[in-house]
């Protein structure tokens, strides 16, 4: 399935909306908590059981992005968006069948496994194409698209809640809500499949891309296979893992956390106020994806990650020391951390482009997202395990989180050091000649690409 090559005069600004249609859809994953209480009530599940589809989905996101990254590069964005559409929508349809028959394993299989594959392929589907269209502003371009993943919950959360109110929270109502999700998201993601275009071949680029390329210095070109052999890749992997762990540690337990911090104050936090806090965090997550990634085009990737990790550690320290004394301080610090969480995701593809070039940046990005899979388990595990342990010891309120916050500060410091160790990639890892990346408009080129990469890798030193 080959996406059409953009004709002369076609605006590159139509590519970000195509990417957004996919990312806004798969961003529904952050609204999974809306379904947790109804599922627990209708199917008799524990909180741990009801979280399983989301956790498996995040794990599959990282794994499918890693193993499917090369296929995305080879087959192009239209193929990748179609695979994401089929898997993500099918996951909801399987979940609808599972809810209707009260077979929870079908919901785990559908939403977690099948839908998780759609999450991973969909997440990386537009990255390489966006960077090729916007070589002058890669941080901004990828930030616009990845912003959709962070903001998808702002649409999905109230929409899902309204459907459950209308259809009911029993198994039949949940099944109908899942069914509507699957069908509507299929239609919405189809817009991206139909709209996406790839740049013209080298030498025939439109004026808008030619001028952008002319303003952008040529950089290294490294294959995905070679990239994972470099210390730069693993340093950046560690940077992303630490940043995501710190952010998701707050995001996953946001509502009970702010309630616990101020339970002994004269003005405790109500359930509705805690829900509003969660919505604010989602907004900060979304804003950070476009704001900080765009800033990285001016500040540089290493500098902006210094901000994410260094200031992020400071925010955690302020919450640990003074968070229970001031609600505004607690909220502001948490919002800053979540903006860094979103910014870290959106800036990563541009950082990879700076280090490894555009040749197989989508495939490299897919491998990098395995850091997200680990962080998605590690962050909630740290916060919940420490909280449960402290509660068993008779503590309550802010004391439940002090140890976990110290751990998060330590992890951010580790990430800061890893970022400082990143240097330009040694020339021995570059491809022997700067090749033109596989074009989606040429079957023969795509078919020959694996042989070329194999030959290059045999000629290069390890």
GROMACS .gro file of C-alpha atoms in nm:
model
  462
    1UNK     CA    1   0.000   0.000   0.000
    2UNK     CA    2   0.179   0.309  -0.128
    3UNK     CA    3   0.079   0.661  -0.023
    4UNK     CA    4   0.058   0.903  -0.315
    5UNK     CA    5   0.354   1.134  -0.361
    6UNK     CA    6   0.263   1.496  -0.299
    7UNK     CA    7   0.203   1.689  -0.623
    8UNK     CA    8   0.368   2.027  -0.686
    9UNK     CA    9   0.215   2.297  -0.470
   10UNK     CA   10   0.074   2.053  -0.214
   11UNK     CA   11   0.110   2.204   0.133
   12UNK     CA   12   0.326   2.017   0.381
   13UNK     CA   13   0.101   2.158   0.656
   14UNK     CA   14  -0.158   1.896   0.565
   15UNK     CA   15   0.067   1.620   0.701
   16UNK     CA   16   0.036   1.714   1.072
   17UNK     CA   17  -0.348   1.692   1.061
   18UNK     CA   18  -0.316   1.345   0.904
   19UNK     CA   19  -0.089   1.243   1.191
   20UNK     CA   20  -0.319   1.405   1.446
   21UNK     CA   21  -0.619   1.200   1.328
   22UNK     CA   22  -0.428   0.886   1.428
   23UNK     CA   23  -0.271   1.017   1.749
   24UNK     CA   24  -0.591   1.175   1.883
   25UNK     CA   25  -0.757   0.836   1.837
   26UNK     CA   26  -0.496   0.614   1.997
   27UNK     CA   27  -0.456   0.875   2.275
   28UNK     CA   28  -0.779   0.727   2.414
   29UNK     CA   29  -0.550   0.492   2.605
   30UNK     CA   30  -0.497   0.761   2.869
   31UNK     CA   31  -0.875   0.760   2.934
   32UNK     CA   32  -0.890   0.391   3.023
   33UNK     CA   33  -0.955   0.477   3.388
   34UNK     CA   34  -1.311   0.580   3.290
   35UNK     CA   35  -1.390   0.214   3.225
   36UNK     CA   36  -1.223   0.078   3.539
   37UNK     CA   37  -1.505   0.129   3.795
   38UNK     CA   38  -1.783   0.000   3.564
   39UNK     CA   39  -1.579  -0.308   3.472
   40UNK     CA   40  -1.496  -0.379   3.836
   41UNK     CA   41  -1.864  -0.355   3.927
   42UNK     CA   42  -2.007  -0.542   3.628
   43UNK     CA   43  -1.752  -0.824   3.614
   44UNK     CA   44  -1.643  -0.843   3.978
   45UNK     CA   45  -1.282  -0.739   3.914
   46UNK     CA   46  -1.019  -0.602   4.147
   47UNK     CA   47  -0.839  -0.277   4.076
   48UNK     CA   48  -0.530  -0.468   3.967
   49UNK     CA   49  -0.731  -0.681   3.726
   50UNK     CA   50  -0.912  -0.385   3.573
   51UNK     CA   51  -0.576  -0.214   3.506
   52UNK     CA   52  -0.442  -0.514   3.311
   53UNK     CA   53  -0.570  -0.413   2.963
   54UNK     CA   54  -0.405  -0.070   2.995
   55UNK     CA   55  -0.077  -0.211   3.125
   56UNK     CA   56  -0.062  -0.475   2.851
   57UNK     CA   57  -0.148  -0.208   2.594
   58UNK     CA   58   0.149   0.007   2.698
   59UNK     CA   59   0.382  -0.294   2.695
   60UNK     CA   60   0.262  -0.392   2.347
   61UNK     CA   61   0.301  -0.031   2.235
   62UNK     CA   62   0.673  -0.042   2.304
   63UNK     CA   63   0.723  -0.394   2.168
   64UNK     CA   64   0.526  -0.342   1.847
   65UNK     CA   65   0.698  -0.009   1.785
   66UNK     CA   66   1.036  -0.176   1.831
   67UNK     CA   67   0.972  -0.481   1.615
   68UNK     CA   68   0.754  -0.303   1.359
   69UNK     CA   69   0.968   0.007   1.317
   70UNK     CA   70   1.164  -0.128   1.021
   71UNK     CA   71   0.842  -0.237   0.849
   72UNK     CA   72   0.699   0.111   0.896
   73UNK     CA   73   1.009   0.261   0.734
   74UNK     CA   74   0.997   0.013   0.447
   75UNK     CA   75   0.625   0.023   0.371
   76UNK     CA   76   0.549   0.386   0.444
   77UNK     CA   77   0.304   0.585   0.657
   78UNK     CA   78  -0.017   0.483   0.477
   79UNK     CA   79   0.052   0.115   0.541
   80UNK     CA   80   0.138   0.186   0.904
   81UNK     CA   81  -0.171   0.399   0.964
   82UNK     CA   82  -0.389   0.127   0.810
   83UNK     CA   83  -0.239  -0.140   1.035
   84UNK     CA   84  -0.293   0.087   1.335
   85UNK     CA   85  -0.654   0.152   1.232
   86UNK     CA   86  -0.734  -0.218   1.192
   87UNK     CA   87  -0.566  -0.326   1.517
   88UNK     CA   88  -0.690  -0.040   1.736
   89UNK     CA   89  -1.050  -0.061   1.615
   90UNK     CA   90  -1.050  -0.442   1.622
   91UNK     CA   91  -0.928  -0.425   1.981
   92UNK     CA   92  -1.240  -0.232   2.077
   93UNK     CA   93  -1.465  -0.470   1.885
   94UNK     CA   94  -1.311  -0.771   2.061
   95UNK     CA   95  -1.351  -0.589   2.392
   96UNK     CA   96  -1.718  -0.526   2.310
   97UNK     CA   97  -1.766  -0.899   2.255
   98UNK     CA   98  -1.585  -0.973   2.580
   99UNK     CA   99  -1.803  -0.731   2.778
  100UNK     CA  100  -2.125  -0.860   2.618
  101UNK     CA  101  -2.036  -1.222   2.701
  102UNK     CA  102  -1.871  -1.129   3.033
  103UNK     CA  103  -1.545  -1.290   2.923
  104UNK     CA  104  -1.283  -1.057   3.065
  105UNK     CA  105  -0.995  -1.235   2.892
  106UNK     CA  106  -1.137  -1.113   2.560
  107UNK     CA  107  -1.115  -0.753   2.683
  108UNK     CA  108  -0.753  -0.808   2.786
  109UNK     CA  109  -0.678  -0.972   2.451
  110UNK     CA  110  -0.864  -0.710   2.249
  111UNK     CA  111  -0.778  -0.382   2.416
  112UNK     CA  112  -0.443  -0.486   2.560
  113UNK     CA  113  -0.283  -0.712   2.301
  114UNK     CA  114  -0.446  -0.637   1.965
  115UNK     CA  115  -0.521  -0.274   2.045
  116UNK     CA  116  -0.172  -0.233   2.194
  117UNK     CA  117  -0.019  -0.330   1.860
  118UNK     CA  118  -0.229  -0.056   1.702
  119UNK     CA  119  -0.099   0.187   1.963
  120UNK     CA  120   0.265   0.113   1.883
  121UNK     CA  121   0.239   0.112   1.503
  122UNK     CA  122   0.012   0.415   1.506
  123UNK     CA  123   0.240   0.608   1.740
  124UNK     CA  124   0.543   0.582   1.511
  125UNK     CA  125   0.352   0.583   1.178
  126UNK     CA  126   0.393   0.955   1.095
  127UNK     CA  127   0.728   1.028   1.260
  128UNK     CA  128   0.966   0.965   0.971
  129UNK     CA  129   0.738   1.136   0.718
  130UNK     CA  130   0.698   1.445   0.935
  131UNK     CA  131   1.073   1.481   0.982
  132UNK     CA  132   1.125   1.453   0.606
  133UNK     CA  133   0.864   1.721   0.541
  134UNK     CA  134   0.996   1.950   0.816
  135UNK     CA  135   1.376   1.907   0.827
  136UNK     CA  136   1.401   2.271   0.939
  137UNK     CA  137   1.164   2.226   1.238
  138UNK     CA  138   1.154   1.857   1.332
  139UNK     CA  139   1.076   1.922   1.698
  140UNK     CA  140   0.771   2.131   1.618
  141UNK     CA  141   0.645   1.890   1.352
  142UNK     CA  142   0.664   1.578   1.565
  143UNK     CA  143   0.535   1.775   1.864
  144UNK     CA  144   0.215   1.866   1.681
  145UNK     CA  145   0.141   1.501   1.606
  146UNK     CA  146   0.250   1.351   1.937
  147UNK     CA  147   0.055   1.625   2.114
  148UNK     CA  148  -0.252   1.436   1.995
  149UNK     CA  149  -0.159   1.128   2.195
  150UNK     CA  150  -0.138   1.334   2.511
  151UNK     CA  151  -0.460   1.522   2.435
  152UNK     CA  152  -0.665   1.226   2.318
  153UNK     CA  153  -0.790   1.165   2.670
  154UNK     CA  154  -0.933   1.517   2.691
  155UNK     CA  155  -1.178   1.412   2.419
  156UNK     CA  156  -1.215   1.044   2.506
  157UNK     CA  157  -1.267   1.083   2.881
  158UNK     CA  158  -1.587   1.296   2.879
  159UNK     CA  159  -1.711   1.120   2.564
  160UNK     CA  160  -1.670   0.776   2.721
  161UNK     CA  161  -1.828   0.890   3.047
  162UNK     CA  162  -2.127   1.030   2.860
  163UNK     CA  163  -2.176   0.704   2.671
  164UNK     CA  164  -2.166   0.502   2.991
  165UNK     CA  165  -2.423   0.738   3.142
  166UNK     CA  166  -2.645   0.688   2.837
  167UNK     CA  167  -2.595   0.315   2.777
  168UNK     CA  168  -2.555   0.207   3.139
  169UNK     CA  169  -2.262   0.070   3.335
  170UNK     CA  170  -2.363  -0.295   3.322
  171UNK     CA  171  -2.188  -0.537   3.087
  172UNK     CA  172  -2.425  -0.459   2.797
  173UNK     CA  173  -2.373  -0.084   2.834
  174UNK     CA  174  -1.996  -0.123   2.846
  175UNK     CA  175  -2.009  -0.349   2.537
  176UNK     CA  176  -2.208  -0.089   2.343
  177UNK     CA  177  -1.963   0.186   2.445
  178UNK     CA  178  -1.671  -0.026   2.325
  179UNK     CA  179  -1.852  -0.092   1.995
  180UNK     CA  180  -1.914   0.278   1.930
  181UNK     CA  181  -1.550   0.357   2.012
  182UNK     CA  182  -1.425   0.099   1.763
  183UNK     CA  183  -1.646   0.221   1.478
  184UNK     CA  184  -1.598   0.595   1.532
  185UNK     CA  185  -1.221   0.570   1.569
  186UNK     CA  186  -1.205   0.361   1.250
  187UNK     CA  187  -1.375   0.641   1.056
  188UNK     CA  188  -1.163   0.914   1.214
  189UNK     CA  189  -0.833   0.733   1.155
  190UNK     CA  190  -0.933   0.672   0.793
  191UNK     CA  191  -0.901   1.048   0.738
  192UNK     CA  192  -0.531   1.023   0.817
  193UNK     CA  193  -0.486   0.722   0.590
  194UNK     CA  194  -0.642   0.909   0.297
  195UNK     CA  195  -0.472   1.244   0.364
  196UNK     CA  196  -0.110   1.143   0.424
  197UNK     CA  197   0.142   1.220   0.149
  198UNK     CA  198   0.515   1.161   0.118
  199UNK     CA  199   0.760   1.420  -0.018
  200UNK     CA  200   0.857   1.399  -0.386
  201UNK     CA  201   1.173   1.212  -0.480
  202UNK     CA  202   1.508   1.379  -0.435
  203UNK     CA  203   1.562   1.636  -0.709
  204UNK     CA  204   1.191   1.702  -0.759
  205UNK     CA  205   1.110   1.844  -0.415
  206UNK     CA  206   0.867   2.130  -0.395
  207UNK     CA  207   0.999   2.476  -0.315
  208UNK     CA  208   0.881   2.461   0.047
  209UNK     CA  209   1.084   2.145   0.119
  210UNK     CA  210   1.383   2.251  -0.091
  211UNK     CA  211   1.416   2.576   0.106
  212UNK     CA  212   1.382   2.389   0.436
  213UNK     CA  213   1.650   2.138   0.337
  214UNK     CA  214   1.879   2.415   0.219
  215UNK     CA  215   1.853   2.577   0.561
  216UNK     CA  216   1.927   2.249   0.740
  217UNK     CA  217   2.288   2.124   0.748
  218UNK     CA  218   2.345   1.766   0.638
  219UNK     CA  219   2.392   1.530   0.928
  220UNK     CA  220   2.490   1.169   0.987
  221UNK     CA  221   2.293   0.882   0.835
  222UNK     CA  222   2.280   0.568   1.049
  223UNK     CA  223   2.075   0.253   0.999
  224UNK     CA  224   1.851   0.119   1.275
  225UNK     CA  225   2.072  -0.189   1.305
  226UNK     CA  226   2.381   0.023   1.358
  227UNK     CA  227   2.206   0.274   1.587
  228UNK     CA  228   2.140   0.019   1.860
  229UNK     CA  229   2.512  -0.061   1.864
  230UNK     CA  230   2.598   0.294   1.971
  231UNK     CA  231   2.625   0.425   2.328
  232UNK     CA  232   2.427   0.732   2.217
  233UNK     CA  233   2.116   0.521   2.157
  234UNK     CA  234   2.133   0.357   2.500
  235UNK     CA  235   2.205   0.685   2.678
  236UNK     CA  236   1.897   0.836   2.514
  237UNK     CA  237   1.701   0.519   2.598
  238UNK     CA  238   1.792   0.570   2.963
  239UNK     CA  239   1.705   0.941   2.944
  240UNK     CA  240   1.357   0.867   2.807
  241UNK     CA  241   1.295   0.584   3.053
  242UNK     CA  242   1.385   0.797   3.356
  243UNK     CA  243   1.179   1.095   3.235
  244UNK     CA  244   0.873   0.882   3.162
  245UNK     CA  245   0.901   0.694   3.492
  246UNK     CA  246   0.899   1.022   3.685
  247UNK     CA  247   0.602   1.161   3.494
  248UNK     CA  248   0.385   0.853   3.493
  249UNK     CA  249   0.449   0.809   3.865
  250UNK     CA  250   0.232   1.117   3.924
  251UNK     CA  251  -0.010   1.064   3.636
  252UNK     CA  252  -0.115   0.711   3.730
  253UNK     CA  253  -0.203   0.801   4.092
  254UNK     CA  254  -0.287   1.169   4.054
  255UNK     CA  255  -0.636   1.180   4.208
  256UNK     CA  256  -0.564   0.979   4.526
  257UNK     CA  257  -0.226   1.151   4.561
  258UNK     CA  258  -0.362   1.506   4.584
  259UNK     CA  259  -0.641   1.382   4.812
  260UNK     CA  260  -0.391   1.218   5.047
  261UNK     CA  261  -0.163   1.523   5.055
  262UNK     CA  262  -0.437   1.750   5.187
  263UNK     CA  263  -0.660   1.512   5.381
  264UNK     CA  264  -0.559   1.668   5.715
  265UNK     CA  265  -0.580   2.028   5.597
  266UNK     CA  266  -0.864   2.266   5.674
  267UNK     CA  267  -0.978   2.240   5.310
  268UNK     CA  268  -0.944   1.878   5.195
  269UNK     CA  269  -0.962   1.801   4.823
  270UNK     CA  270  -1.302   1.679   4.703
  271UNK     CA  271  -1.351   1.404   4.446
  272UNK     CA  272  -1.459   1.655   4.182
  273UNK     CA  273  -1.156   1.874   4.252
  274UNK     CA  274  -0.928   1.570   4.224
  275UNK     CA  275  -1.087   1.489   3.886
  276UNK     CA  276  -1.024   1.848   3.778
  277UNK     CA  277  -0.659   1.807   3.881
  278UNK     CA  278  -0.633   1.500   3.656
  279UNK     CA  279  -0.776   1.701   3.366
  280UNK     CA  280  -0.520   1.977   3.428
  281UNK     CA  281  -0.240   1.719   3.418
  282UNK     CA  282  -0.366   1.592   3.082
  283UNK     CA  283  -0.369   1.948   2.950
  284UNK     CA  284  -0.012   2.003   3.073
  285UNK     CA  285   0.094   1.674   2.915
  286UNK     CA  286  -0.054   1.785   2.582
  287UNK     CA  287   0.081   2.141   2.596
  288UNK     CA  288   0.430   2.017   2.683
  289UNK     CA  289   0.438   1.801   2.374
  290UNK     CA  290   0.404   2.094   2.136
  291UNK     CA  291   0.554   2.370   2.354
  292UNK     CA  292   0.876   2.209   2.473
  293UNK     CA  293   0.941   2.020   2.149
  294UNK     CA  294   0.909   2.345   1.953
  295UNK     CA  295   1.141   2.514   2.202
  296UNK     CA  296   1.396   2.239   2.140
  297UNK     CA  297   1.435   2.364   1.781
  298UNK     CA  298   1.573   2.687   1.932
  299UNK     CA  299   1.737   2.561   2.253
  300UNK     CA  300   1.882   2.237   2.122
  301UNK     CA  301   1.777   1.885   2.225
  302UNK     CA  302   2.041   1.832   2.494
  303UNK     CA  303   1.955   2.163   2.661
  304UNK     CA  304   1.583   2.097   2.668
  305UNK     CA  305   1.640   1.753   2.821
  306UNK     CA  306   1.859   1.917   3.083
  307UNK     CA  307   1.550   2.120   3.165
  308UNK     CA  308   1.320   1.816   3.175
  309UNK     CA  309   1.547   1.619   3.406
  310UNK     CA  310   1.712   1.888   3.620
  311UNK     CA  311   1.409   2.109   3.681
  312UNK     CA  312   1.193   1.796   3.705
  313UNK     CA  313   1.404   1.674   3.997
  314UNK     CA  314   1.367   2.018   4.159
  315UNK     CA  315   0.987   2.002   4.120
  316UNK     CA  316   0.976   1.663   4.292
  317UNK     CA  317   1.194   1.800   4.573
  318UNK     CA  318   0.961   2.096   4.626
  319UNK     CA  319   0.658   1.868   4.643
  320UNK     CA  320   0.832   1.638   4.890
  321UNK     CA  321   0.937   1.926   5.119
  322UNK     CA  322   0.655   2.178   5.090
  323UNK     CA  323   0.378   2.019   4.882
  324UNK     CA  324   0.138   1.962   5.174
  325UNK     CA  325   0.170   2.325   5.284
  326UNK     CA  326   0.039   2.483   4.964
  327UNK     CA  327  -0.210   2.353   4.711
  328UNK     CA  328  -0.097   2.599   4.441
  329UNK     CA  329   0.265   2.487   4.486
  330UNK     CA  330   0.168   2.119   4.465
  331UNK     CA  331  -0.044   2.173   4.153
  332UNK     CA  332   0.212   2.393   3.974
  333UNK     CA  333   0.499   2.152   4.040
  334UNK     CA  334   0.292   1.856   3.921
  335UNK     CA  335   0.189   2.044   3.605
  336UNK     CA  336   0.552   2.127   3.526
  337UNK     CA  337   0.655   1.762   3.571
  338UNK     CA  338   0.373   1.647   3.339
  339UNK     CA  339   0.464   1.907   3.078
  340UNK     CA  340   0.819   1.764   3.084
  341UNK     CA  341   0.672   1.414   3.059
  342UNK     CA  342   0.490   1.508   2.739
  343UNK     CA  343   0.779   1.715   2.607
  344UNK     CA  344   1.018   1.424   2.650
  345UNK     CA  345   0.808   1.206   2.421
  346UNK     CA  346   0.770   1.472   2.154
  347UNK     CA  347   1.135   1.580   2.152
  348UNK     CA  348   1.276   1.225   2.127
  349UNK     CA  349   1.223   1.182   1.749
  350UNK     CA  350   1.401   1.513   1.677
  351UNK     CA  351   1.687   1.414   1.911
  352UNK     CA  352   1.717   1.087   1.720
  353UNK     CA  353   1.719   1.276   1.391
  354UNK     CA  354   2.005   1.496   1.516
  355UNK     CA  355   2.206   1.193   1.625
  356UNK     CA  356   2.127   0.937   1.355
  357UNK     CA  357   1.983   1.130   1.060
  358UNK     CA  358   1.658   1.074   0.874
  359UNK     CA  359   1.754   0.750   0.697
  360UNK     CA  360   1.571   0.509   0.932
  361UNK     CA  361   1.463   0.743   1.211
  362UNK     CA  362   1.118   0.586   1.236
  363UNK     CA  363   1.264   0.240   1.297
  364UNK     CA  364   1.512   0.378   1.551
  365UNK     CA  365   1.229   0.561   1.727
  366UNK     CA  366   1.035   0.238   1.749
  367UNK     CA  367   1.324   0.067   1.924
  368UNK     CA  368   1.362   0.360   2.161
  369UNK     CA  369   0.999   0.325   2.274
  370UNK     CA  370   1.083   0.003   2.457
  371UNK     CA  371   1.195   0.248   2.727
  372UNK     CA  372   0.830   0.349   2.757
  373UNK     CA  373   0.723  -0.013   2.807
  374UNK     CA  374   0.957  -0.046   3.106
  375UNK     CA  375   0.870   0.297   3.247
  376UNK     CA  376   0.497   0.226   3.215
  377UNK     CA  377   0.542  -0.060   3.459
  378UNK     CA  378   0.820   0.089   3.672
  379UNK     CA  379   0.662   0.427   3.755
  380UNK     CA  380   0.326   0.300   3.891
  381UNK     CA  381   0.503   0.009   4.063
  382UNK     CA  382   0.734   0.241   4.259
  383UNK     CA  383   0.461   0.480   4.371
  384UNK     CA  384   0.202   0.214   4.456
  385UNK     CA  385   0.443  -0.027   4.624
  386UNK     CA  386   0.590   0.246   4.845
  387UNK     CA  387   0.245   0.384   4.925
  388UNK     CA  388   0.111   0.040   5.022
  389UNK     CA  389   0.420  -0.029   5.235
  390UNK     CA  390   0.393   0.302   5.418
  391UNK     CA  391   0.022   0.253   5.477
  392UNK     CA  392   0.090  -0.091   5.624
  393UNK     CA  393   0.337   0.078   5.858
  394UNK     CA  394   0.058   0.303   5.987
  395UNK     CA  395   0.146   0.619   5.796
  396UNK     CA  396  -0.094   0.837   5.603
  397UNK     CA  397  -0.116   1.159   5.401
  398UNK     CA  398   0.204   1.296   5.242
  399UNK     CA  399   0.409   1.037   5.433
  400UNK     CA  400   0.282   0.775   5.190
  401UNK     CA  401   0.483   0.929   4.906
  402UNK     CA  402   0.804   1.069   5.054
  403UNK     CA  403   1.021   0.765   4.979
  404UNK     CA  404   0.887   0.727   4.624
  405UNK     CA  405   0.957   1.096   4.552
  406UNK     CA  406   1.318   1.052   4.666
  407UNK     CA  407   1.347   0.754   4.431
  408UNK     CA  408   1.207   0.963   4.144
  409UNK     CA  409   1.460   1.239   4.213
  410UNK     CA  410   1.738   0.981   4.199
  411UNK     CA  411   1.609   0.842   3.868
  412UNK     CA  412   1.593   1.191   3.715
  413UNK     CA  413   1.953   1.253   3.823
  414UNK     CA  414   2.054   0.928   3.651
  415UNK     CA  415   1.877   1.048   3.337
  416UNK     CA  416   2.048   1.389   3.360
  417UNK     CA  417   2.391   1.222   3.373
  418UNK     CA  418   2.303   0.996   3.078
  419UNK     CA  419   2.202   1.302   2.875
  420UNK     CA  420   2.537   1.467   2.951
  421UNK     CA  421   2.719   1.160   2.816
  422UNK     CA  422   2.558   1.187   2.471
  423UNK     CA  423   2.804   1.289   2.201
  424UNK     CA  424   2.786   1.290   1.818
  425UNK     CA  425   2.781   0.942   1.669
  426UNK     CA  426   3.119   0.814   1.555
  427UNK     CA  427   3.161   0.814   1.177
  428UNK     CA  428   3.227   0.439   1.173
  429UNK     CA  429   2.856   0.387   1.239
  430UNK     CA  430   2.746   0.601   0.943
  431UNK     CA  431   2.632   0.437   0.622
  432UNK     CA  432   2.911   0.431   0.363
  433UNK     CA  433   2.730   0.684   0.143
  434UNK     CA  434   2.436   0.898   0.240
  435UNK     CA  435   2.154   0.699   0.080
  436UNK     CA  436   1.810   0.812  -0.013
  437UNK     CA  437   1.569   0.656   0.234
  438UNK     CA  438   1.335   0.393   0.088
  439UNK     CA  439   1.063   0.562  -0.112
  440UNK     CA  440   0.710   0.443  -0.064
  441UNK     CA  441   0.644   0.518  -0.430
  442UNK     CA  442   0.887   0.257  -0.558
  443UNK     CA  443   0.825  -0.112  -0.499
  444UNK     CA  444   1.161  -0.212  -0.639
  445UNK     CA  445   1.352   0.030  -0.415
  446UNK     CA  446   1.171  -0.093  -0.104
  447UNK     CA  447   1.228  -0.453  -0.203
  448UNK     CA  448   1.602  -0.403  -0.253
  449UNK     CA  449   1.656  -0.201   0.066
  450UNK     CA  450   1.709  -0.498   0.306
  451UNK     CA  451   1.988  -0.629   0.081
  452UNK     CA  452   2.156  -0.289   0.070
  453UNK     CA  453   2.144  -0.252   0.447
  454UNK     CA  454   2.285  -0.601   0.491
  455UNK     CA  455   2.573  -0.523   0.256
  456UNK     CA  456   2.651  -0.196   0.431
  457UNK     CA  457   2.645  -0.356   0.776
  458UNK     CA  458   2.889  -0.628   0.661
  459UNK     CA  459   3.131  -0.361   0.536
  460UNK     CA  460   3.127  -0.154   0.855
  461UNK     CA  461   3.328  -0.224   1.170
  462UNK     CA  462   3.123  -0.315   1.477
   0.00000   0.00000   0.00000
